[in-house]
Amino acid sequence: MNKGKVYLVGAGPGDAGLITLKGIRAIQLADCIVYDFHINPRLLTYAKDNAEFIYAGKRGGHHEMTQDEINAVLVQKAKEGKTVCRLKGGDPFVFGRGGEEVEILYEEGIEFEIIPGVSSVIAVPAYAGIPVTHRKVASAFTVITGNEDLSKQEKIFTHIRASNASETMIFLMCVRNLEIITNKLIQEGLKPETPSAIIRWGTRPEQKIVTGTISEIAHLAKENKILPPAILVIGDVVKLRDKLCWYEKKPLHGHRVLITRQLTEDYLLLEDMGAELFVFPTIAFAPPEDFKELDRAIEKIKEYKFIVFPSPRAVNFFFERFLSLGRDMRDLKGVLLCAIGRETAKSLRNFGINADIIPDEYSSEALITMFKEKILNFQPSAFSLKILYPRSDIALKGFVEEMEKAGIQVDAPVTYRTVKPTEHGKRLVRFLREGKITIATFTSPSSFNNLIDILKDDAKKMLNEVAIAVIGKTTAKAVEAAGYRVSIMPNKATIKDMVEAIIKWAQQK
């Protein structure tokens, strides 16, 4: 029997940037990903298109899968010859039951690899501006689980030097037993005035921090509605927070931005500014079901004066088919190439071609104006022009219709199709219901309309409280026609400009 391999990967405490490069590589290799509730969903965007996702998380005390079921599925998938990524929050060996899972793999003779993760033990206090050690304040730290039944034990902290003010104590999973923990510490000699902080959802947009003395922190946590997941930090290092606080000062801290297309580098500036990205492409792309129309256009490629590429995808799908038919760039001699937008021009350069024409504005309206006012003025007869316009199956035909009115022949073969992915849709719906999405971005009418179809009846209520950002006027019209308000729109229709507009909007807010 062909046995696969299991990677046990620590995904970090929440911020997607805290996973290791080796962890990302394991996600990319995996045929099957078994992931927990606390995993940042953006990490799943590194997976290959045909990867299988299995949710094994626990939320609100409800287990999606028992530990025995998780163990069984890891063994089953590996024995099917698959590469499995077991993606766990924080570090899998710090109160993560990773050791138990690896023991089962060992007993079953399955190859495994451990990829440590950044633990919440150090990362969450760091994002709160609290170092767990400091040369002048604390020379050691102790980590304790706080979710055991502590009330039945007479002495629970004998291993902790509770009277040693130079030591930091960190309790994980402590909310339920917070009052018991703090009372026991005081009973065992910890000074009631010892500084403490409880941190909920550390490293995430919802990060919330409450500070106070150890004698009052349980009351303060209840008063401020601190719920799991949270950690408790006790020691004089907490007093450094006033100086070292940094995460909450970022301009987009507290924002979770919905990206409804494939993630590109331009969006990452939002993360740099403190936002978390929820990547949920509402459109996926595939070749046309029938290539006849496109193949006919490629066969007579020298007849065209212009090829107008409306998007990077049009470039990529067109040339993939063009080259597969045995053609090469020499066949484009004498044909002028027009790219709508910088990203489209960049895609052409990837094939070794520079765009001859790039409109000043990146929209269909600007393209129509440019051809009417600039191109036709230098062309003796419009009837001698032929334009090839590779498009998607749902593309608007405004450009084609306007050119034909001017007497210009336009061939607009379907070059690629749009399809609706639904993976991770449940988590998106939950985030919207709970108000965890603050900004939603759309780069085309179809990206917006597909999201509405996925959300169905709940859509209007969910999106009413979300700031909607669009890339340009065409997308704005689709949003407004559906009864929603556009809050953010850049002057230029590019992702980079939309991102900059979002940052400016957040700073003004």
Coordinates of C-alpha atoms in Angstrom, one line a residue:
M1 CA 0.0 0.0 0.0
N2 CA 1.3 3.4 -1.0
K3 CA 1.5 5.5 2.2
G4 CA 1.5 9.3 2.2
K5 CA 3.0 11.8 4.6
V6 CA 1.6 14.1 7.3
Y7 CA 3.0 17.5 8.0
L8 CA 2.0 18.7 11.5
V9 CA 2.1 22.5 11.0
G10 CA 1.9 25.3 13.5
A11 CA 0.0 28.2 11.9
G12 CA 0.7 30.8 14.5
P13 CA -1.8 32.7 16.7
G14 CA -3.9 34.4 14.1
D15 CA -2.0 37.0 12.1
A16 CA -1.4 35.2 8.7
G17 CA 2.1 36.7 8.5
L18 CA 3.3 34.8 11.5
I19 CA 3.3 31.4 9.8
T20 CA 6.7 30.1 8.8
L21 CA 8.0 29.7 5.2
K22 CA 8.2 26.0 5.8
G23 CA 4.6 26.0 7.0
I24 CA 3.4 27.7 3.8
R25 CA 5.4 25.2 1.7
A26 CA 3.6 22.3 3.5
I27 CA 0.2 23.9 2.7
Q28 CA 1.2 24.2 -1.0
L29 CA 2.3 20.6 -1.2
A30 CA -0.8 19.2 0.6
D31 CA -3.5 17.1 -1.2
C32 CA -5.6 17.3 2.0
I33 CA -5.6 20.0 4.7
V34 CA -7.1 19.3 8.1
Y35 CA -7.5 22.6 9.9
D36 CA -8.7 24.1 13.2
F37 CA -11.1 26.9 14.0
H38 CA -8.4 29.5 15.0
I39 CA -6.6 29.2 11.6
N40 CA -6.6 32.5 9.6
P41 CA -8.5 31.5 6.5
R42 CA -6.0 33.5 4.3
L43 CA -3.5 30.7 4.9
L44 CA -5.8 28.3 3.0
T45 CA -5.3 30.4 -0.2
Y46 CA -1.8 29.0 -0.5
A47 CA -3.3 25.5 -1.1
K48 CA -3.4 24.1 -4.6
D49 CA -6.7 24.2 -6.5
N50 CA -7.6 20.6 -6.1
A51 CA -6.7 20.3 -2.4
E52 CA -9.3 18.7 -0.1
F53 CA -10.3 20.8 3.0
I54 CA -11.5 19.1 6.2
Y55 CA -12.6 21.3 9.1
A56 CA -11.8 19.8 12.5
G57 CA -12.2 22.8 14.7
K58 CA -13.9 23.6 18.0
R59 CA -16.0 26.7 18.5
G60 CA -18.1 27.7 21.5
G61 CA -17.5 24.3 23.1
H62 CA -18.8 22.4 20.0
H63 CA -16.4 20.0 18.5
E64 CA -16.7 19.5 14.7
M65 CA -14.6 16.3 15.1
T66 CA -13.4 14.4 18.2
Q67 CA -9.7 13.9 18.7
D68 CA -10.1 10.2 17.8
E69 CA -11.9 11.2 14.5
I70 CA -9.1 13.6 13.7
N71 CA -6.5 10.9 14.3
A72 CA -8.4 8.5 12.1
V73 CA -8.8 10.9 9.2
L74 CA -5.0 11.7 9.3
V75 CA -4.2 8.0 9.1
Q76 CA -6.9 7.3 6.4
K77 CA -5.8 10.1 4.1
A78 CA -2.1 9.2 4.5
K79 CA -2.8 5.6 3.7
E80 CA -4.6 6.7 0.6
G81 CA -1.1 8.0 -0.5
K82 CA -1.9 11.7 0.1
T83 CA 0.2 14.4 1.4
V84 CA -1.6 15.7 4.4
C85 CA -1.2 19.1 6.2
R86 CA -2.5 19.1 9.7
L87 CA -2.8 22.8 10.3
K88 CA -3.1 23.8 14.0
G89 CA -3.2 27.2 15.7
G90 CA -0.1 28.5 17.5
D91 CA 2.5 25.7 18.0
P92 CA 1.2 22.1 17.8
F93 CA 3.3 21.0 20.8
V94 CA 2.2 23.8 23.1
F95 CA -1.1 22.6 24.6
G96 CA -2.1 21.6 21.1
R97 CA -2.4 17.8 21.4
G98 CA 0.1 17.6 18.5
G99 CA 2.1 14.9 20.4
E100 CA -1.0 12.7 20.6
E101 CA -1.6 13.0 16.9
V102 CA 2.1 12.2 16.0
E103 CA 2.0 9.1 18.3
I104 CA -0.8 7.6 16.3
L105 CA 1.1 8.3 13.1
Y106 CA 4.1 6.6 14.5
E107 CA 2.1 3.5 15.6
E108 CA 0.6 3.3 12.1
G109 CA 4.0 3.5 10.4
I110 CA 3.1 6.8 8.6
E111 CA 5.9 9.3 7.7
F112 CA 5.5 12.6 9.4
E113 CA 7.2 15.9 9.8
I114 CA 6.8 18.6 12.6
I115 CA 6.8 22.2 11.5
P116 CA 6.8 24.4 14.7
G117 CA 4.7 27.5 14.8
V118 CA 4.9 30.9 16.6
S119 CA 3.1 30.3 19.9
S120 CA 0.5 32.6 21.3
V121 CA 2.6 32.4 24.5
I122 CA 5.0 35.0 23.1
A123 CA 3.2 36.5 20.1
V124 CA 0.0 37.6 21.8
P125 CA 1.8 39.6 24.6
A126 CA 4.2 41.0 21.9
Y127 CA 1.2 42.3 19.9
A128 CA -0.1 43.9 23.1
G129 CA 3.3 45.6 23.7
I130 CA 4.2 43.3 26.6
P131 CA 7.6 41.5 26.5
V132 CA 7.5 38.2 28.4
T133 CA 11.0 38.9 29.6
H134 CA 13.0 42.1 30.0
R135 CA 16.6 42.4 31.4
K136 CA 15.5 45.0 34.0
V137 CA 12.0 43.5 34.8
A138 CA 11.7 39.7 34.3
S139 CA 14.3 37.1 33.8
A140 CA 12.0 34.1 33.3
F141 CA 8.5 33.1 32.3
T142 CA 6.3 30.2 33.0
V143 CA 3.4 28.9 30.8
I144 CA 0.4 27.2 32.4
T145 CA -2.8 25.8 31.0
G146 CA -5.8 27.4 32.7
N147 CA -8.6 25.1 31.5
E148 CA -8.3 22.3 34.0
D149 CA -10.6 21.8 37.0
L150 CA -8.5 23.8 39.4
S151 CA -11.1 24.0 42.2
K152 CA -10.5 20.3 43.2
Q153 CA -6.8 20.7 43.7
E154 CA -5.4 22.0 46.9
K155 CA -2.1 23.2 45.5
I156 CA -2.0 24.0 41.8
F157 CA 0.9 26.4 41.5
T158 CA 3.6 24.8 43.7
H159 CA 5.8 24.7 40.6
I160 CA 5.5 28.4 40.1
R161 CA 7.6 30.8 42.2
A162 CA 4.6 33.0 42.8
S163 CA 6.4 35.2 45.2
N164 CA 9.2 35.9 42.7
A165 CA 8.3 39.3 41.2
S166 CA 10.9 38.9 38.4
E167 CA 9.0 36.0 36.8
T168 CA 6.3 36.4 34.2
M169 CA 3.3 34.0 34.4
I170 CA 1.3 33.2 31.3
F171 CA -2.0 31.3 31.5
L172 CA -3.5 29.9 28.3
M173 CA -7.2 29.0 27.9
C174 CA -7.9 30.7 31.2
V175 CA -11.2 32.6 30.9
R176 CA -13.5 30.0 32.5
N177 CA -11.2 29.6 35.6
L178 CA -9.9 33.2 35.8
E179 CA -11.3 34.0 39.2
I180 CA -10.1 30.7 40.6
I181 CA -6.7 31.2 39.2
T182 CA -6.2 34.7 40.5
N183 CA -7.6 33.9 44.0
K184 CA -5.3 30.8 44.3
L185 CA -2.3 32.9 43.2
I186 CA -3.0 35.5 45.9
Q187 CA -3.5 32.7 48.5
E188 CA -0.2 31.2 47.6
G189 CA 1.7 34.4 48.1
L190 CA 1.4 36.6 45.0
K191 CA 1.0 40.2 45.9
P192 CA -2.6 41.4 45.1
E193 CA -1.2 44.6 43.4
T194 CA 0.8 42.6 40.9
P195 CA 0.2 43.9 37.4
S196 CA -1.7 41.7 34.9
A197 CA -3.3 41.8 31.5
I198 CA -5.9 39.6 29.8
I199 CA -5.7 39.6 26.0
R200 CA -8.5 38.3 23.7
W201 CA -8.0 37.5 20.1
G202 CA -4.3 38.5 20.2
T203 CA -2.7 39.4 16.8
R204 CA -6.2 39.7 15.1
P205 CA -8.4 42.7 14.3
E206 CA -10.6 41.9 17.3
Q207 CA -7.6 42.1 19.7
K208 CA -8.9 43.4 23.0
I209 CA -6.7 44.1 26.1
V210 CA -7.7 44.7 29.7
T211 CA -5.1 45.5 32.3
G212 CA -5.3 45.8 36.1
T213 CA -4.0 44.2 39.3
I214 CA -4.2 40.5 39.8
S215 CA -6.8 41.1 42.5
E216 CA -9.2 42.9 40.1
I217 CA -8.5 41.4 36.7
A218 CA -11.2 38.8 36.9
H219 CA -13.8 41.4 37.7
L220 CA -12.5 43.7 34.9
A221 CA -12.5 40.9 32.4
K222 CA -16.1 40.1 33.2
E223 CA -17.1 43.8 33.1
N224 CA -15.4 44.1 29.6
K225 CA -17.0 40.9 28.3
I226 CA -13.7 39.1 27.7
L227 CA -14.6 35.7 26.3
P228 CA -12.3 32.9 24.9
P229 CA -9.9 32.8 23.3
A230 CA -7.8 34.8 25.7
I231 CA -4.5 34.6 27.6
L232 CA -3.6 36.0 31.0
V233 CA -0.2 37.7 31.6
I234 CA 1.0 38.4 35.1
G235 CA 4.1 40.3 36.1
D236 CA 5.8 43.7 36.1
V237 CA 6.3 43.4 32.3
V238 CA 2.7 44.4 31.9
K239 CA 3.6 48.0 33.0
L240 CA 5.8 48.3 29.8
R241 CA 2.7 48.2 27.6
D242 CA 2.3 52.0 27.8
K243 CA 5.6 52.5 26.1
L244 CA 5.8 49.4 23.8
C245 CA 2.2 49.3 22.5
W246 CA 2.4 49.4 18.7
Y247 CA -0.2 47.1 17.0
E248 CA -3.3 49.1 17.9
K249 CA -1.6 52.2 16.5
K250 CA -1.7 51.0 12.9
P251 CA -4.1 53.0 10.7
L252 CA -6.2 49.9 9.7
H253 CA -6.1 48.1 13.0
G254 CA -9.5 46.6 13.8
H255 CA -10.4 46.2 10.1
R256 CA -10.9 42.9 8.3
V257 CA -11.1 43.5 4.5
L258 CA -12.9 41.1 2.2
I259 CA -11.0 40.5 -1.0
T260 CA -13.4 39.0 -3.7
R261 CA -10.8 38.1 -6.2
Q262 CA -7.4 36.3 -6.2
L263 CA -5.0 37.9 -3.9
T264 CA -2.2 40.0 -5.5
E265 CA 0.7 41.9 -4.1
D266 CA -1.1 45.3 -4.3
Y267 CA -3.5 44.2 -1.6
L268 CA -0.7 43.4 0.9
L269 CA -0.2 47.1 1.8
L270 CA -3.5 46.8 3.7
E271 CA -1.9 44.1 5.9
D272 CA 1.1 46.4 6.4
M273 CA -1.3 49.1 7.6
G274 CA -2.8 46.7 10.2
A275 CA -5.8 45.1 8.4
E276 CA -6.5 41.4 8.2
L277 CA -7.4 40.1 4.7
F278 CA -10.2 37.6 4.2
V279 CA -9.7 36.3 0.7
F280 CA -12.8 34.8 -0.8
P281 CA -12.7 34.9 -4.6
T282 CA -16.3 35.0 -5.9
I283 CA -15.0 34.3 -9.4
A284 CA -12.7 31.5 -10.6
F285 CA -11.6 31.3 -14.3
A286 CA -11.5 28.4 -16.7
P287 CA -10.9 28.0 -20.5
P288 CA -14.0 28.3 -22.8
E289 CA -16.0 25.1 -23.2
D290 CA -15.7 25.5 -27.0
F291 CA -12.5 27.0 -28.6
K292 CA -13.9 27.3 -32.2
E293 CA -14.6 31.0 -32.0
L294 CA -11.2 31.8 -30.5
D295 CA -9.4 29.5 -32.8
R296 CA -10.9 31.1 -35.9
A297 CA -9.7 34.5 -34.7
I298 CA -6.2 33.2 -34.0
E299 CA -6.1 31.6 -37.5
K300 CA -6.6 35.0 -39.2
I301 CA -4.6 37.0 -36.6
K302 CA -2.8 39.0 -39.3
E303 CA -6.1 40.5 -40.5
Y304 CA -6.5 42.6 -37.2
K305 CA -5.1 46.1 -36.8
F306 CA -5.6 46.0 -33.0
I307 CA -5.9 43.4 -30.3
V308 CA -7.5 44.9 -27.2
F309 CA -6.9 43.0 -23.9
P310 CA -9.4 44.1 -21.2
S311 CA -7.7 42.2 -18.3
P312 CA -4.6 40.2 -17.3
R313 CA -6.7 37.0 -17.6
A314 CA -7.6 37.8 -21.2
V315 CA -3.9 38.0 -21.9
N316 CA -3.0 34.8 -20.2
F317 CA -5.8 32.7 -21.6
F318 CA -5.4 34.1 -25.1
F319 CA -1.7 33.4 -25.3
E320 CA -2.0 30.0 -23.7
R321 CA -4.3 29.0 -26.6
F322 CA -2.3 31.0 -29.1
L323 CA 0.9 29.2 -28.3
S324 CA -0.7 25.8 -28.0
L325 CA -1.8 26.1 -31.6
G326 CA 1.8 26.4 -32.7
R327 CA 1.8 30.2 -33.2
D328 CA 4.5 32.5 -31.9
M329 CA 5.0 36.2 -31.4
R330 CA 6.3 36.7 -34.9
D331 CA 2.8 36.2 -36.1
L332 CA 1.8 39.4 -34.4
K333 CA 4.0 41.6 -36.6
G334 CA 2.0 44.7 -37.6
V335 CA -0.7 44.2 -35.0
L336 CA -1.0 46.9 -32.3
L337 CA -1.7 45.6 -28.8
C338 CA -3.8 47.6 -26.4
A339 CA -3.8 46.9 -22.7
I340 CA -6.4 48.2 -20.4
G341 CA -4.5 48.9 -17.2
R342 CA -1.0 48.5 -15.8
E343 CA -1.6 44.9 -14.6
T344 CA -2.8 43.9 -18.1
A345 CA 0.3 45.6 -19.6
K346 CA 2.4 43.7 -17.0
S347 CA 0.9 40.4 -18.1
L348 CA 1.8 41.2 -21.7
R349 CA 5.4 41.8 -20.6
N350 CA 5.5 38.4 -19.1
F351 CA 5.2 37.1 -22.6
G352 CA 8.0 39.4 -23.8
I353 CA 5.6 42.0 -25.4
N354 CA 5.2 45.7 -24.6
A355 CA 1.8 47.2 -25.1
D356 CA 1.5 49.7 -27.9
I357 CA -1.4 51.5 -26.4
I358 CA -2.5 52.0 -22.7
P359 CA -5.5 54.2 -22.2
D360 CA -5.1 57.1 -19.7
E361 CA -8.1 55.8 -17.7
Y362 CA -8.6 52.1 -17.2
S363 CA -12.3 51.6 -18.0
S364 CA -14.4 50.6 -21.0
E365 CA -15.7 54.2 -21.3
A366 CA -12.2 55.5 -21.6
L367 CA -11.3 52.9 -24.1
I368 CA -14.3 53.8 -26.3
T369 CA -13.4 57.5 -26.1
M370 CA -9.8 56.8 -27.0
F371 CA -10.6 54.8 -30.1
K372 CA -13.2 57.3 -31.3
E373 CA -11.2 60.5 -30.7
K374 CA -7.6 59.4 -31.2
I375 CA -7.5 56.3 -33.3
L376 CA -10.2 57.1 -35.9
N377 CA -8.8 60.6 -36.4
F378 CA -5.6 59.1 -37.8
Q379 CA -7.3 56.3 -39.8
P380 CA -8.4 57.2 -43.3
S381 CA -11.2 54.7 -43.3
A382 CA -12.8 53.1 -40.3
F383 CA -13.9 50.2 -42.5
S384 CA -10.3 49.1 -43.0
L385 CA -10.0 48.5 -39.3
K386 CA -10.5 45.2 -37.6
I387 CA -10.2 44.7 -33.8
L388 CA -9.8 41.5 -31.9
Y389 CA -11.3 41.8 -28.4
P390 CA -10.6 38.6 -26.3
R391 CA -13.2 38.6 -23.5
S392 CA -14.8 36.6 -20.8
D393 CA -18.2 34.9 -21.2
I394 CA -19.9 37.5 -19.1
A395 CA -18.1 40.6 -20.3
L396 CA -20.2 43.7 -21.0
K397 CA -20.3 44.5 -24.8
G398 CA -20.4 48.2 -24.6
F399 CA -17.0 48.6 -26.4
V400 CA -18.0 46.2 -29.1
E401 CA -21.3 47.9 -29.8
E402 CA -19.9 51.4 -29.8
M403 CA -17.1 50.4 -32.3
E404 CA -19.6 48.7 -34.6
K405 CA -21.7 51.9 -34.6
A406 CA -18.6 53.7 -35.9
G407 CA -18.3 51.1 -38.6
I408 CA -15.5 49.1 -37.1
Q409 CA -15.6 45.4 -37.2
V410 CA -14.9 43.8 -33.8
D411 CA -14.4 40.1 -33.2
A412 CA -15.0 39.3 -29.5
P413 CA -14.4 35.6 -29.0
V414 CA -15.0 34.1 -25.5
T415 CA -11.4 33.5 -24.3
Y416 CA -12.2 32.4 -20.8
R417 CA -15.2 31.5 -18.6
T418 CA -16.1 32.7 -15.0
V419 CA -17.2 30.1 -12.5
K420 CA -18.4 30.5 -8.9
P421 CA -16.2 28.9 -6.2
T422 CA -17.9 28.3 -2.8
E423 CA -15.0 27.0 -0.6
H424 CA -15.0 28.6 2.8
G425 CA -18.3 30.3 2.2
K426 CA -19.7 29.3 5.6
R427 CA -16.9 31.1 7.4
L428 CA -17.5 34.2 5.3
V429 CA -21.3 34.2 6.1
R430 CA -20.5 33.8 9.8
F431 CA -17.9 36.7 9.8
L432 CA -20.5 38.9 8.1
R433 CA -23.2 38.0 10.6
E434 CA -20.9 38.7 13.5
G435 CA -19.8 42.0 12.0
K436 CA -16.2 40.9 11.6
I437 CA -15.9 42.2 8.0
T438 CA -15.6 45.9 8.0
I439 CA -14.7 46.6 4.3
A440 CA -15.6 44.6 1.2
T441 CA -13.8 45.2 -2.1
F442 CA -15.1 44.5 -5.6
T443 CA -13.1 44.7 -8.9
S444 CA -15.9 43.9 -11.3
P445 CA -19.8 43.7 -11.4
S446 CA -19.5 39.9 -11.5
S447 CA -17.4 39.7 -8.3
F448 CA -20.2 41.7 -6.6
N449 CA -23.2 39.9 -8.1
N450 CA -21.7 36.4 -7.4
L451 CA -21.2 37.3 -3.8
I452 CA -24.9 38.4 -3.6
D453 CA -25.9 35.0 -5.1
I454 CA -23.7 33.1 -2.6
L455 CA -25.1 35.0 0.4
K456 CA -28.7 34.8 -0.9
D457 CA -31.4 36.2 1.4
D458 CA -29.1 37.3 4.2
A459 CA -27.0 39.4 1.8
K460 CA -28.6 42.8 2.2
K461 CA -28.7 42.7 6.0
M462 CA -25.1 41.5 6.2
L463 CA -23.6 44.1 3.8
N464 CA -25.5 47.1 5.2
E465 CA -22.9 47.8 7.9
V466 CA -19.9 47.1 5.6
A467 CA -18.0 49.8 3.8
I468 CA -18.0 48.9 0.1
A469 CA -15.0 49.7 -2.0
V470 CA -15.1 49.4 -5.8
I471 CA -12.4 49.7 -8.4
G472 CA -14.3 51.9 -10.8
K473 CA -17.6 53.3 -12.1
T474 CA -18.8 50.2 -13.9
T475 CA -18.6 48.2 -10.6
A476 CA -20.1 51.0 -8.7
K477 CA -23.2 51.0 -11.0
A478 CA -23.7 47.3 -10.3
V479 CA -23.5 47.8 -6.5
E480 CA -25.8 50.8 -6.5
A481 CA -28.3 49.1 -8.9
A482 CA -28.6 46.4 -6.2
G483 CA -29.5 48.9 -3.6
Y484 CA -26.1 49.2 -1.8
R485 CA -24.0 52.3 -1.1
V486 CA -20.4 52.7 -2.4
S487 CA -18.2 54.2 0.3
I488 CA -14.8 54.1 -1.5
M489 CA -13.9 54.5 -5.1
P490 CA -10.4 55.6 -6.5
N491 CA -9.9 58.1 -9.2
K492 CA -8.1 55.5 -11.3
A493 CA -9.5 52.0 -11.8
T494 CA -6.6 50.0 -10.4
I495 CA -6.2 47.7 -7.4
K496 CA -3.3 49.8 -6.2
D497 CA -5.4 53.0 -6.3
M498 CA -8.3 51.3 -4.6
V499 CA -6.0 50.1 -1.8
E500 CA -4.7 53.6 -1.3
A501 CA -8.3 55.0 -1.3
I502 CA -9.2 52.5 1.4
I503 CA -6.3 53.6 3.6
K504 CA -7.2 57.2 3.1
W505 CA -10.8 56.5 4.0
A506 CA -9.9 54.7 7.2
Q507 CA -7.5 57.4 8.3
Q508 CA -10.3 60.0 7.8
K509 CA -12.8 57.9 9.7

